[in-house]
Structures are given as C-alpha cells and as structure tokens.
CSV table of C-alpha atoms and ligand atoms in Angstrom, one decimal:
chain,number,residue,atom,x,y,z
Y,25,MET,CA,288.1,79.5,2.7
Y,26,PHE,CA,287.7,75.9,2.9
Y,27,GLU,CA,284.4,74.4,2.4
Y,28,ILE,CA,283.9,70.6,2.9
Y,29,LYS,CA,281.1,68.7,1.1
Y,30,ASN,CA,279.8,65.3,1.9
Y,31,ILE,CA,283.2,63.7,2.8
Y,32,LYS,CA,283.5,60.2,4.0
Y,33,PHE,CA,286.8,58.3,5.1
Y,34,LYS,CA,286.9,54.7,6.2
Y,35,GLY,CA,283.9,55.0,8.6
Y,36,ILE,CA,286.3,57.3,10.6
Y,37,LEU,CA,285.0,60.5,9.2
Y,38,ASP,CA,281.5,61.5,7.8
Y,39,ILE,CA,280.9,65.3,7.5
Y,40,GLU,CA,278.0,66.5,5.4
Y,41,HIS,CA,278.9,70.2,5.2
Y,42,LEU,CA,281.5,72.4,6.8
Y,43,ILE,CA,282.9,75.7,6.4
Y,44,ILE,CA,286.3,77.0,7.7
Y,45,PRO,CA,286.4,80.9,7.4
Y,46,GLU,CA,289.4,82.9,6.4
Y,47,GLU,CA,291.6,85.0,8.5
Y,48,LYS,CA,289.9,83.6,11.4
Y,49,ILE,CA,290.9,81.3,14.3
Y,50,THR,CA,289.1,77.7,14.1
Y,51,SER,CA,289.5,75.0,16.8
Y,52,ILE,CA,288.8,71.3,16.2
Y,53,VAL,CA,288.0,69.6,19.3
Y,54,GLY,CA,286.6,65.9,20.1
Y,55,GLU,CA,287.5,62.9,21.8
Y,56,SER,CA,290.5,60.8,20.9
Y,57,GLY,CA,290.1,59.0,17.9
Y,58,SER,CA,287.3,60.8,16.5
Y,59,GLY,CA,289.3,62.0,13.4
Y,60,LYS,CA,290.7,65.4,14.3
Y,61,THR,CA,294.0,64.6,12.8
Y,62,THR,CA,292.6,62.8,9.8
Y,63,LEU,CA,290.4,66.1,8.9
Y,64,LEU,CA,293.5,68.2,9.4
Y,65,LYS,CA,295.6,66.2,7.1
Y,66,MET,CA,293.0,66.3,4.4
Y,67,LEU,CA,293.2,70.1,4.6
Y,68,ASN,CA,296.8,69.8,4.0
Y,69,ASN,CA,296.2,67.2,1.1
Y,70,ILE,CA,298.1,64.6,2.9
Y,71,ILE,CA,295.1,62.1,2.8
Y,72,SER,CA,292.2,62.4,0.6
Y,73,PRO,CA,288.6,61.6,1.4
Y,74,GLU,CA,287.2,58.4,-0.2
Y,75,GLU,CA,284.1,60.4,-1.1
Y,76,GLY,CA,283.1,64.0,-1.2
Y,77,GLU,CA,285.1,67.1,-2.0
Y,78,ILE,CA,287.1,69.7,-0.1
Y,79,LEU,CA,287.2,73.1,-1.6
Y,80,TYR,CA,290.2,75.8,-1.0
Y,81,LYS,CA,289.1,79.3,-2.2
Y,82,GLU,CA,286.3,77.8,-4.2
Y,83,LYS,CA,288.5,75.3,-5.9
Y,84,ASN,CA,288.8,71.8,-5.4
Y,85,ILE,CA,291.9,71.0,-3.4
Y,86,ASN,CA,293.3,68.5,-5.5
Y,87,ASP,CA,293.4,71.0,-8.4
Y,88,PHE,CA,296.3,72.7,-6.9
Y,89,ASP,CA,299.7,71.6,-7.2
Y,90,ALA,CA,300.0,69.6,-3.9
Y,91,ILE,CA,303.4,70.6,-3.1
Y,92,GLU,CA,302.8,74.3,-3.9
Y,93,LEU,CA,299.6,74.1,-1.8
Y,94,ARG,CA,301.3,72.6,1.1
Y,95,ARG,CA,303.7,75.5,1.2
Y,96,LYS,CA,300.8,77.9,1.5
Y,97,ILE,CA,298.6,75.6,3.9
Y,98,THR,CA,301.6,74.2,6.3
Y,99,MET,CA,300.7,71.7,8.8
Y,100,LEU,CA,302.3,70.7,12.0
Y,101,PRO,CA,301.9,67.0,12.8
Y,102,GLN,CA,300.8,65.7,16.2
Y,103,ASN,CA,304.0,64.1,17.0
Y,104,PRO,CA,307.3,66.4,16.7
Y,105,VAL,CA,309.8,65.2,14.3
Y,106,ILE,CA,313.4,66.1,14.7
Y,107,TYR,CA,315.7,65.9,11.8
Y,108,LYS,CA,319.5,65.3,12.0
Y,109,GLY,CA,321.2,68.5,12.7
Y,110,ASN,CA,321.2,71.5,15.0
Y,111,ILE,CA,318.4,73.6,16.1
Y,112,LEU,CA,318.7,76.0,13.2
Y,113,ASP,CA,318.9,73.3,10.7
Y,114,ASN,CA,315.7,71.8,12.0
Y,115,ILE,CA,313.9,75.3,11.9
Y,116,LEU,CA,315.0,75.8,8.5
Y,117,VAL,CA,313.9,72.3,6.9
Y,118,GLY,CA,310.8,73.9,5.1
Y,119,LYS,CA,312.8,76.6,3.6
Y,120,LYS,CA,315.3,74.2,2.5
Y,121,PHE,CA,312.6,72.1,0.7
Y,122,ALA,CA,311.5,75.2,-1.1
Y,123,LYS,CA,314.9,75.9,-2.2
Y,124,SER,CA,314.7,79.3,-0.3
Y,125,THR,CA,317.7,80.8,1.6
Y,126,ASP,CA,316.3,84.0,2.6
Y,127,TYR,CA,315.4,83.9,6.4
Y,128,ASP,CA,315.9,86.6,9.1
Y,129,ILE,CA,318.0,85.0,12.0
Y,130,GLU,CA,316.7,87.9,14.2
Y,131,GLU,CA,313.0,86.7,13.7
Y,132,ILE,CA,314.3,83.2,14.6
Y,133,LYS,CA,315.9,84.6,17.8
Y,134,LYS,CA,312.9,86.4,18.5
Y,135,LEU,CA,310.6,83.4,18.2
Y,136,MET,CA,313.0,81.3,20.4
Y,137,MET,CA,312.8,83.8,23.1
Y,138,GLU,CA,309.1,84.1,22.8
Y,139,PHE,CA,308.8,80.1,22.9
Y,140,SER,CA,311.0,80.2,25.7
Y,141,ILE,CA,313.7,77.7,24.0
Y,142,GLY,CA,316.9,79.1,26.0
Y,143,LYS,CA,319.3,77.3,23.9
Y,144,ASP,CA,322.0,78.1,21.4
Y,145,LEU,CA,320.8,77.7,17.7
Y,146,ASN,CA,324.0,75.5,16.9
Y,147,SER,CA,323.3,73.1,19.6
Y,148,PRO,CA,322.2,69.8,18.6
Y,149,ALA,CA,318.2,69.5,18.2
Y,150,ASP,CA,318.1,65.9,19.6
Y,151,ASN,CA,318.8,67.0,23.3
Y,152,LEU,CA,315.8,69.1,23.5
Y,153,SER,CA,313.1,68.2,25.8
Y,154,GLY,CA,309.6,66.9,24.5
Y,155,GLY,CA,308.0,70.2,24.9
Y,156,GLU,CA,311.1,72.2,23.5
Y,157,LYS,CA,311.0,69.9,20.6
Y,158,GLN,CA,307.1,70.8,20.1
Y,159,ARG,CA,307.9,74.3,20.2
Y,160,LEU,CA,310.7,74.2,17.8
Y,161,CYS,CA,308.4,72.4,15.3
Y,162,ILE,CA,305.8,75.3,15.6
Y,163,ILE,CA,308.6,77.8,14.9
Y,164,ARG,CA,309.5,75.6,11.7
Y,165,VAL,CA,305.9,76.2,10.4
Y,166,LEU,CA,305.7,79.9,11.3
Y,167,ILE,CA,309.0,80.6,9.6
Y,168,MET,CA,307.5,79.3,6.3
Y,169,ASN,CA,305.0,82.2,6.5
Y,170,PRO,CA,302.2,80.4,5.2
Y,171,ASP,CA,298.6,81.5,4.5
Y,172,VAL,CA,297.1,79.0,6.5
Y,173,ILE,CA,298.5,77.2,9.6
Y,174,LEU,CA,297.3,73.8,10.4
Y,175,LEU,CA,298.5,73.0,13.9
Y,176,ASP,CA,297.6,69.3,15.4
Y,177,GLU,CA,297.8,69.8,19.1
Y,178,PRO,CA,300.5,72.5,19.4
Y,179,SER,CA,300.6,72.3,23.1
Y,180,SER,CA,300.0,68.7,24.0
Y,181,ALA,CA,303.3,68.5,25.9
Y,182,LEU,CA,303.3,71.8,27.5
Y,183,ASP,CA,302.4,72.9,31.0
Y,184,GLU,CA,299.5,75.6,31.3
Y,185,LYS,CA,301.7,78.5,31.5
Y,186,THR,CA,303.8,77.8,28.7
Y,187,GLU,CA,300.8,76.7,26.6
Y,188,ASP,CA,299.1,79.7,27.3
Y,189,LYS,CA,302.2,82.0,26.3
Y,190,VAL,CA,302.7,80.0,23.0
Y,191,ILE,CA,299.1,79.8,21.9
Y,192,SER,CA,298.4,83.6,22.7
Y,193,TYR,CA,301.6,84.3,20.7
Y,194,ILE,CA,300.6,82.4,17.7
Y,195,CYS,CA,296.8,83.7,17.8
Y,196,ASN,CA,298.3,87.2,17.8
Y,197,TYR,CA,300.7,86.6,15.2
Y,198,VAL,CA,297.7,85.1,12.9
Y,199,LYS,CA,295.4,88.2,13.6
Y,200,GLN,CA,298.1,90.7,12.9
Y,201,ASN,CA,299.4,89.1,9.7
Y,202,ASN,CA,295.7,88.2,8.4
Y,203,LYS,CA,296.3,84.4,8.4
Y,204,THR,CA,294.2,81.6,8.9
Y,205,LEU,CA,294.9,79.4,11.8
Y,206,VAL,CA,293.1,76.0,12.4
Y,207,MET,CA,294.2,74.0,15.2
Y,208,VAL,CA,293.1,70.7,16.8
Y,209,THR,CA,293.2,70.9,20.8
Y,210,HIS,CA,292.2,68.6,23.7
Y,211,SER,CA,291.7,71.7,25.7
Y,212,SER,CA,288.2,73.2,25.6
Y,213,GLU,CA,289.3,76.1,27.5
Y,214,ILE,CA,291.9,77.0,24.8
Y,215,ALA,CA,289.4,76.4,22.3
Y,216,LYS,CA,287.0,78.8,23.8
Y,217,LYS,CA,289.3,81.6,25.0
Y,218,TYR,CA,291.2,81.8,21.6
Y,219,SER,CA,289.1,80.7,18.6
Y,220,ASP,CA,286.7,82.5,16.6
Y,221,HIS,CA,285.0,79.3,15.6
Y,222,ILE,CA,285.0,75.7,17.0
Y,223,ILE,CA,284.2,72.7,15.4
Y,224,GLU,CA,283.3,69.7,17.2
Y,225,ILE,CA,283.8,66.2,16.0
Y,226,ASN,CA,281.9,63.2,17.5
Y,227,LYS,CA,283.3,59.8,17.6
Y,228,ARG,CA,281.4,57.5,15.3
Y,229,SER,CA,280.8,53.9,16.8
L,26,MET,CA,348.9,28.6,-21.2
L,27,ASN,CA,350.1,25.3,-19.9
L,28,GLY,CA,346.7,24.5,-18.3
L,29,ALA,CA,346.1,23.3,-14.7
L,30,VAL,CA,347.1,19.8,-13.5
L,31,ASP,CA,344.1,17.7,-14.0
L,32,LEU,CA,342.7,16.1,-11.0
L,33,SER,CA,341.9,12.4,-11.2
L,34,LEU,CA,338.3,11.1,-10.3
L,35,ILE,CA,339.7,9.4,-7.0
L,36,GLN,CA,341.4,12.8,-6.0
L,37,VAL,CA,338.1,14.7,-6.4
L,38,VAL,CA,336.4,11.9,-4.3
L,39,SER,CA,338.9,12.4,-1.6
L,40,ALA,CA,338.0,15.7,-1.0
L,41,TYR,CA,334.6,14.4,0.2
L,42,ILE,CA,336.4,13.6,3.4
L,43,PHE,CA,335.7,17.2,4.4
L,44,ILE,CA,331.7,16.5,4.2
L,45,ILE,CA,332.0,13.2,6.2
L,46,ILE,CA,334.0,15.1,8.9
L,47,LEU,CA,331.4,17.6,8.9
L,48,LEU,CA,328.5,15.2,9.2
L,49,PHE,CA,330.2,13.5,11.9
L,50,ILE,CA,330.6,16.4,14.3
L,51,VAL,CA,326.9,17.3,13.2
L,52,ARG,CA,325.8,14.0,14.4
L,53,LYS,CA,327.6,14.3,17.6
L,54,ARG,CA,326.3,17.6,18.7
L,55,GLU,CA,322.6,16.5,17.4
L,56,LEU,CA,322.4,19.5,15.4
L,57,ASN,CA,319.9,17.7,12.9
L,58,ILE,CA,321.2,19.5,9.7
L,59,GLU,CA,322.6,16.3,8.2
L,60,LYS,CA,319.9,16.2,5.7
L,61,GLU,CA,320.4,19.9,4.5
L,62,ILE,CA,324.2,19.1,4.5
L,63,ILE,CA,323.6,16.0,2.2
L,64,ILE,CA,321.3,17.9,-0.1
L,65,ALA,CA,323.7,20.7,-0.4
L,66,THR,CA,326.5,18.4,-1.4
L,67,VAL,CA,324.4,16.6,-4.0
L,68,ARG,CA,323.2,19.7,-5.4
L,69,MET,CA,326.5,21.2,-5.6
L,70,THR,CA,327.8,18.0,-7.3
L,71,VAL,CA,325.3,17.5,-9.6
L,72,GLN,CA,324.7,21.4,-10.7
L,73,LEU,CA,328.5,21.7,-11.2
L,74,ILE,CA,329.0,18.4,-13.3
L,75,LEU,CA,325.9,19.6,-15.4
L,76,THR,CA,327.2,22.9,-15.8
L,77,GLY,CA,330.7,21.7,-16.8
L,78,PHE,CA,329.2,19.6,-19.6
L,79,ILE,CA,327.0,22.4,-20.8
L,80,LEU,CA,329.9,24.9,-20.6
L,81,THR,CA,332.0,22.5,-22.4
L,82,TYR,CA,329.6,22.2,-25.3
L,83,ILE,CA,329.1,26.0,-25.4
L,84,PHE,CA,332.8,27.2,-25.5
L,85,LYS,CA,333.3,24.5,-28.2
L,86,ASN,CA,330.3,25.8,-30.3
L,87,PRO,CA,330.2,29.6,-29.8
L,88,ASN,CA,326.7,30.9,-30.7
L,89,VAL,CA,325.1,34.0,-30.4
L,90,PHE,CA,321.8,32.9,-29.2
L,91,ILE,CA,322.8,30.3,-27.0
L,92,THR,CA,325.0,32.8,-25.2
L,93,ILE,CA,322.4,35.5,-24.9
L,94,LEU,CA,320.0,32.6,-23.8
L,95,ILE,CA,322.0,31.9,-20.9
L,96,VAL,CA,322.8,35.6,-20.0
L,97,GLY,CA,318.9,35.8,-20.2
L,98,PHE,CA,318.4,33.0,-18.0
L,99,MET,CA,321.0,34.4,-15.4
L,100,GLU,CA,318.9,37.5,-15.4
L,101,ILE,CA,315.7,35.8,-14.7
L,102,PHE,CA,317.2,33.6,-12.0
L,103,SER,CA,318.7,36.5,-10.2
L,104,ILE,CA,315.6,38.7,-10.4
L,105,SER,CA,313.2,36.1,-9.2
L,106,ASN,CA,315.9,35.1,-6.5
L,107,ILE,CA,315.6,38.9,-5.4
L,108,PHE,CA,311.7,38.4,-5.3
L,109,LYS,CA,311.8,35.6,-3.2
L,110,ARG,CA,314.5,36.4,-0.9
L,111,ASN,CA,312.9,39.5,0.3
L,112,LYS,CA,311.3,39.7,3.7
L,113,SER,CA,308.7,42.1,3.1
L,114,LYS,CA,306.1,41.8,0.3
L,115,LEU,CA,307.0,43.7,-2.8
L,116,SER,CA,304.3,45.7,-4.8
L,117,ILE,CA,304.0,45.0,-8.4
L,118,GLU,CA,305.3,48.5,-9.2
L,119,LEU,CA,308.5,47.9,-7.0
L,120,LYS,CA,309.0,44.4,-8.9
L,121,ASN,CA,308.7,46.3,-12.1
L,122,VAL,CA,311.5,48.9,-10.9
L,123,ILE,CA,313.8,46.2,-9.6
L,124,THR,CA,313.6,44.3,-13.0
L,125,ILE,CA,314.2,47.5,-15.1
L,126,SER,CA,317.2,48.5,-12.7
L,127,MET,CA,318.7,45.0,-12.6
L,128,LEU,CA,318.5,45.0,-16.7
L,129,ALA,CA,319.8,48.5,-17.1
L,130,GLY,CA,322.6,48.1,-14.6
L,131,THR,CA,324.0,44.9,-15.7
L,132,LEU,CA,323.5,44.9,-19.4
L,133,LEU,CA,325.0,48.3,-19.5
L,134,SER,CA,328.2,47.5,-17.6
L,135,LEU,CA,328.4,44.0,-19.4
L,136,LEU,CA,328.4,45.7,-22.7
L,137,TYR,CA,330.8,48.3,-22.1
L,138,PHE,CA,333.1,45.8,-20.5
L,139,LEU,CA,332.7,43.5,-23.7
L,140,LEU,CA,333.0,46.2,-26.2
L,141,ILE,CA,335.4,48.7,-24.8
L,142,VAL,CA,337.2,47.3,-22.1
L,143,VAL,CA,338.5,43.8,-23.0
L,144,LYS,CA,337.3,44.1,-26.6
L,145,ILE,CA,337.2,40.3,-27.1
L,146,LYS,CA,336.4,38.7,-30.6
L,147,PRO,CA,333.6,37.4,-31.3
L,148,TRP,CA,332.0,39.9,-28.8
L,149,PHE,CA,329.8,37.1,-27.5
L,150,ASN,CA,332.7,34.8,-27.0
L,151,PRO,CA,331.1,32.6,-24.2
L,152,GLN,CA,334.3,31.9,-22.5
L,153,TYR,CA,334.5,35.5,-21.6
L,154,LEU,CA,331.0,36.5,-21.6
L,155,ILE,CA,329.5,33.9,-19.4
L,156,PRO,CA,331.7,34.2,-16.3
L,157,LEU,CA,331.8,38.1,-16.6
L,158,ALA,CA,328.0,38.0,-16.7
L,159,GLY,CA,327.7,35.7,-13.8
L,160,MET,CA,330.0,38.0,-11.5
L,161,ILE,CA,328.4,41.3,-12.7
L,162,VAL,CA,325.1,39.8,-12.2
L,163,GLY,CA,325.6,38.2,-9.0
L,164,ASN,CA,327.1,41.2,-7.2
L,165,SER,CA,324.4,43.5,-8.6
L,166,MET,CA,321.8,41.2,-7.1
L,167,THR,CA,323.4,41.3,-3.7
L,168,GLY,CA,323.6,45.1,-4.0
L,169,ILE,CA,320.3,45.7,-4.9
L,170,SER,CA,318.7,43.4,-2.3
L,171,LEU,CA,320.3,45.5,0.4
L,172,GLY,CA,319.1,48.6,-1.1
L,173,ILE,CA,315.5,47.3,-1.5
L,174,ASN,CA,315.5,46.2,2.4
L,175,LYS,CA,317.0,49.4,3.4
L,176,LEU,CA,314.3,51.5,1.4
L,177,ILE,CA,311.4,49.5,2.5
L,178,ASP,CA,312.7,49.7,6.1
L,179,GLY,CA,313.1,53.5,5.6
L,180,VAL,CA,309.8,54.1,4.4
L,181,THR,CA,307.9,52.1,6.8
L,182,ASN,CA,309.8,53.0,10.1
L,183,GLN,CA,310.1,56.8,9.3
L,184,ARG,CA,306.3,57.5,8.0
L,185,ASP,CA,306.2,60.5,10.6
L,186,MET,CA,309.2,61.9,9.3
L,187,ILE,CA,308.3,61.6,5.7
L,188,GLU,CA,304.7,62.9,6.4
L,189,CYS,CA,306.1,65.8,8.3
L,190,SER,CA,308.4,66.6,5.5
L,191,LEU,CA,305.5,66.6,3.1
L,192,MET,CA,303.4,68.8,5.4
L,193,LEU,CA,306.2,71.3,5.1
L,194,GLY,CA,306.2,71.4,1.3
L,195,ALA,CA,308.8,68.7,0.5
L,196,THR,CA,308.7,66.8,-2.6
L,197,PRO,CA,308.6,63.1,-2.2
L,198,LYS,CA,312.2,62.9,-3.3
L,199,ASP,CA,313.4,65.5,-0.8
L,200,ALA,CA,311.2,63.8,1.9
L,201,CYS,CA,313.0,60.3,1.3
L,202,LYS,CA,316.5,61.9,0.7
L,203,SER,CA,318.1,60.7,3.8
L,204,ILE,CA,316.5,57.1,3.4
L,205,ILE,CA,317.6,56.9,-0.4
L,206,ASP,CA,321.4,58.0,0.8
L,207,ASN,CA,321.6,55.5,3.6
L,208,ALA,CA,320.0,52.8,1.4
L,209,PHE,CA,322.7,53.3,-1.2
L,210,ASP,CA,325.6,53.5,1.3
L,211,SER,CA,324.6,50.2,2.5
L,212,ALA,CA,324.2,48.8,-0.8
L,213,ILE,CA,327.5,49.3,-2.2
L,214,LEU,CA,329.2,49.2,1.1
L,215,PRO,CA,329.9,45.5,0.7
L,216,THR,CA,331.5,46.0,-2.7
L,217,ILE,CA,333.7,48.6,-1.6
L,218,ASN,CA,335.1,46.5,1.4
L,219,SER,CA,335.7,44.0,-0.9
L,220,MET,CA,337.8,45.9,-3.0
L,221,VAL,CA,339.7,47.1,0.2
L,222,GLY,CA,340.7,43.5,1.1
L,223,MET,CA,341.3,42.5,-2.5
L,224,GLY,CA,344.7,40.7,-2.9
L,225,ILE,CA,345.4,40.5,0.5
L,226,VAL,CA,342.5,38.8,2.6
L,227,PHE,CA,341.4,36.8,-0.4
L,228,LEU,CA,342.1,36.1,-3.9
L,229,PRO,CA,339.0,36.5,-5.8
L,230,GLY,CA,337.4,33.6,-7.5
L,231,MET,CA,337.9,34.4,-11.1
L,232,MET,CA,341.6,35.2,-10.3
L,233,THR,CA,342.2,32.1,-8.5
L,234,GLY,CA,340.7,30.2,-11.3
L,235,GLN,CA,342.9,32.2,-13.9
L,236,ILE,CA,345.9,31.5,-12.0
L,237,LEU,CA,345.3,27.5,-11.3
L,238,SER,CA,344.4,27.3,-15.1
L,239,GLY,CA,348.0,28.5,-15.9
L,240,SER,CA,347.6,32.4,-16.5
L,241,LEU,CA,350.4,34.6,-15.4
L,242,PRO,CA,349.4,36.5,-12.0
L,243,LEU,CA,349.9,39.9,-13.5
L,244,VAL,CA,347.6,39.1,-16.5
L,245,ALA,CA,345.2,37.6,-14.1
L,246,ILE,CA,345.4,40.8,-11.9
L,247,LYS,CA,344.7,43.0,-14.7
L,248,TYR,CA,341.4,41.1,-15.4
L,249,GLN,CA,340.7,41.2,-11.7
L,250,ILE,CA,341.2,44.9,-11.4
L,251,ALA,CA,338.9,45.5,-14.6
L,252,ILE,CA,336.2,43.2,-13.5
L,253,MET,CA,336.3,44.6,-9.8
L,254,LEU,CA,335.7,48.1,-11.5
L,255,GLY,CA,333.0,46.6,-13.8
L,256,ILE,CA,331.2,45.1,-10.8
L,257,LEU,CA,331.3,48.5,-8.9
L,258,GLY,CA,329.8,50.1,-11.9
L,259,SER,CA,327.2,47.7,-12.1
L,260,VAL,CA,326.2,47.8,-8.4
L,261,SER,CA,326.2,51.4,-8.6
L,262,ILE,CA,324.0,51.8,-11.6
L,263,THR,CA,321.7,49.2,-10.7
L,264,VAL,CA,321.1,50.5,-7.2
L,265,ILE,CA,321.0,54.2,-8.3
L,266,THR,CA,318.4,53.3,-10.9
L,267,PHE,CA,316.4,51.3,-8.3
L,268,LEU,CA,316.4,53.9,-5.6
L,269,ASN,CA,315.6,56.8,-7.8
L,270,LEU,CA,312.4,54.8,-9.4
L,271,GLY,CA,311.8,52.9,-6.3
L,272,TYR,CA,310.9,55.6,-3.8
L,273,LYS,CA,308.1,56.8,-6.2
L,274,THR,CA,306.1,53.5,-5.9
L,275,PHE,CA,305.3,54.6,-2.3
L,276,PHE,CA,303.9,58.0,-3.3
L,277,ASN,CA,300.4,58.4,-5.3
L,278,SER,CA,300.0,61.1,-7.7
L,279,ARG,CA,298.7,63.6,-5.2
L,280,MET,CA,302.1,63.2,-3.8
L,281,GLN,CA,300.7,61.5,-0.9
L,282,LEU,CA,302.4,58.7,1.0
L,283,LYS,CA,300.5,55.4,0.4
L,284,ARG,CA,298.9,53.9,3.4
L,285,GLU,CA,300.0,50.3,4.2
L,286,GLY,CA,297.7,47.5,3.4
I,329,ATP,N1,294.6,55.5,7.5
I,329,ATP,C1,293.9,54.9,8.5
I,329,ATP,N2,293.3,53.7,8.1
I,329,ATP,C2,292.4,53.5,8.9
I,329,ATP,N3,292.2,54.1,10.2
I,329,ATP,C3,292.8,55.2,10.6
I,329,ATP,C4,293.8,55.6,9.6
I,329,ATP,N4,294.4,56.7,10.1
I,329,ATP,C5,293.7,56.8,11.6
I,329,ATP,N5,292.7,55.8,11.7
I,329,ATP,C6,292.0,55.6,12.7
I,329,ATP,O1,291.2,56.5,12.6
I,329,ATP,C7,290.6,56.9,13.8
I,329,ATP,C8,290.9,58.4,13.9
I,329,ATP,O2,292.3,58.8,13.8
I,329,ATP,P1,292.6,60.5,14.1
I,329,ATP,O3,294.2,60.2,14.2
I,329,ATP,O4,292.3,61.3,13.1
I,329,ATP,O5,292.0,60.7,15.6
I,329,ATP,P2,292.2,62.0,16.6
I,329,ATP,O6,291.0,62.6,16.6
I,329,ATP,O7,293.4,62.8,15.9
I,329,ATP,O8,292.8,61.4,18.0
I,329,ATP,P3,293.8,61.7,18.9
I,329,ATP,O9,293.0,63.1,19.7
I,329,ATP,O10,294.0,60.6,19.7
I,329,ATP,O11,294.9,62.3,18.4
I,329,ATP,C9,291.5,56.4,14.9
I,329,ATP,O12,290.6,55.3,15.4
I,329,ATP,C10,292.7,55.8,14.2
I,329,ATP,O13,293.1,54.5,14.7
I,330,MG,MG1,295.2,63.3,16.5
C-alpha cells in the first residue's frame, strides 16, 4: 500500500526501503526522538521528505490532491487537540471540514461507550480528562471512515486496562472493515500483541 | 465661512509652557526622558511648519500630479511604517500581501468617497483629498497592523490545532478559520469603538478643525459621519483582503503548514 524509497529528512530520518501492507496493522516503535511522528506525518502528507519518494497505491503521494488524500488517510496527532464547543462538535470537526452532514448519532454513542467516555455529547469538551480527550480524538478520526488510519501514540495517556480496551476495539474495527492501520506506540507489548507488522526506527546520532 | 481667529506668534509660543512644565516634572522625578520630549517637540513643530507651507502652496496651486504624489507618499510611508513597527519578522510574501491590501482598501474607499459621496470638483481638489486620504490611510494602517499581529500570533501559537485540522482533511482556509475570524474582530474593534464614543467622549480631529475654522457644526457633523463610514469601509476592505490572502503565505503548494525558520 505504502512504499517508501530512499527518504531523507534533516538528519532525523534516513530510510532506504520500507513497505507498509494494505489491510494490515503496522506498528512503528523506536525511542523518543527517533522520528516516528515525522514518518507518520509524511504518510499523511503533512510534511515531505527532503529526498526520496513515498508511493501510495503505486503512485507518488504528491500526485494526489493533498486534502482528498488526508480524508482517506487520516491521522491522529500525538497531542490531543480540542476545539471550541461541546463533545459532539469536537467529534464532528472532520465531517464539517468535508462539508458532510451525514453521521450516525447511534454510532457515535456506541463509540463513546466502547471508549468509556461517560459524558453527555452536549457537555463542553474542555472539561474532559487528558485520557478522555485522547479517546475523543480517536473517535473523531474513526468517524471519518478513512481507508488508512494513522495513530500517533493513541494510548499514551491511558492506563493499561483502558489502553487494552481501546486498542483492541480499534484493531477489531480495522480488521472487520478491511482498513489499514499504522500506529506509533511506545509499548512493545501492544505492538507485539496487536500488529501484523512492526517497524523499528533507530535513533541516528 | 468666517475663518478661525488667527493666533499671534506670541500666543502660540505661550502654549509651549506645557512642555516646560512637563520637563520640570520629568527632571524632578529623574525619569531621563528629557531628550525624547525635546526631540518630539522640535519634530512636531518643524514638521507642522513645513507641512503648513507645503499645504498652502498646494491648496493655492491645485495640481493632479502633485496631489497623487502626496497620496502615494502617504501610502509608502504608512506601508513601510507597518513593516518597521511589526514585532515579528515578516516574510516577503506577507509584505506583498500587506502592500496589495493597503493599496486596494484605501484607494477603493478614497475613490468611492471622492466620486460618489462628496463629489468635489475637481475630483483631486487637494484641500479635500489630502486630509481625507490621511485619515483613511492612517486608520487602515492601524487596523491592518493589529490584524497582522493577530494572524502571526495565531498561526505561531496554534500550530498543533492547524496541523490537526489538516490531518482531518481541512483546507488551509478552514484550518485557519478561527484565527482569521479572531484577527478580523480585533482589527476592526478600535474603529467600531471610536464610532460608539463619537461626539460624546471626543470630537474627532477633522470636525474640531472644521468647527474652529468656522463651519457650522451640522455641516461638520455630516462630513464626520461620512468620513467615519469611509474609514470603517477602508479598514474592513484592507483587513479582509489582508487576511484572505495572508493566511495562504503560511502554507505551501502541498497544503502543508510551512516550518518556522
Ligand atoms: N521540522 C523539524 N525540523 C527539525 N527537527 C525536527 C522537526 N520536527 C521534529 N524534529 C526533531 O526530529 C526528531 C524526531 O522527532 P519526532 O517527533 O519524529 O520523534 P518521535 O520519534 O515521534 O519522538 P517521541 O517518541 O518523543 O514522540 C526530534 O529530535 C525532533 O526534535
Ligand atoms: Mg512522536
């Protein structure tokens, strides 16, 4: 699905060749500062490598319309971002950007339950706890129904139990709907337990 | 018009007593700003005297080219002033956008004002055009400066939010919407506020001048209403043009937020 060829970025990343398979779960691991976020952002075309190329479905990623691409390959940033408004507004931001008004409120409520956010959809999103904000941001990505889901440390603010619940839900969902998941994680257990494929990035000094 | 009562030289000089008082207070409190006060006083005096002579000449000999030249000079002065006064470094693209917005906003409003609202003859009559241009350009300069600061602050401080929006498939415009809205509000707020206080808290400079020089207050007020609306129009056009073109300079052709430095 993704093929990475000879990319270089500011002495942070230097990858000769890498393939990320379709309809599989791929984990990216590596120590802090090794360039995991940088790589994920490249797959979302939020930044571009200085050298080399990234292919998506055999086509250079730059040949796609960047905005359309990001609605198909959607990324969760490492730090949760909360917009003005209530929880529902926050879940629907991506839909709003796509000028789409069709959403299934029952599906949203189900996700809220699965992710243990026991709050009313109309309550202000600002008051959520750090971990709840992180889960809300994941729901926001899932609701976009992208083909490829890029998650940057989706469980960094979660305790082990919640982490397991959330990640296993996401992985089931990905498998059932034939989607592709690429996630950055600092937990090698999570990587081993859930992924088909693990990419390790080493820090360059 | 019966004209204002002229002041004798001695009367004018006697007004400098305020500066002497100020200098006295400053010295006593050891504030060390005597030099600045003296320079400011001298500059004000010399600049106004020069302007007085120049304006006398121009009003007596109305000339299209000289009038246009003066308006051009005001634009150049105000635009370079915006560049200099801004606290963060402006990119070349942003400077171009600022120049285009200032010219578009101020010239459009000025022309509309001259040709449709006041309909003076000849249209370049410097006695009208120069003070009008001064007010329109000056207020637009203040407005756009606020807009520039807010836009740059917003894009710098809310990088995470903008990138998150892009990751969700937002256009750069949608990703910056809240920042643009906020910048627009703060850029035109001072103009709106000055309209609210108009006539009660203060009599604006133009009206004061007209009344002093013998115009009927009601005539002066009509001018003042028109010029306030003209200023608001100019500030809005300038700021809207700036914001709508300006946010784009922070993105590249791949719809990525440019990195700093
Ligand atoms: N635009 C940039 N220009 C230069 N250096 C950058 C840029 N963005 C990130 N870096 C640096 O690149 C390195 C890798 O950053 P990145 O965020 O990809 O690491 P990471 O593997 O995600 O780390 P963590 O696990 O802490 O999130 C860091 O040293 C970071 O400071
Ligand atoms: Mg990271």
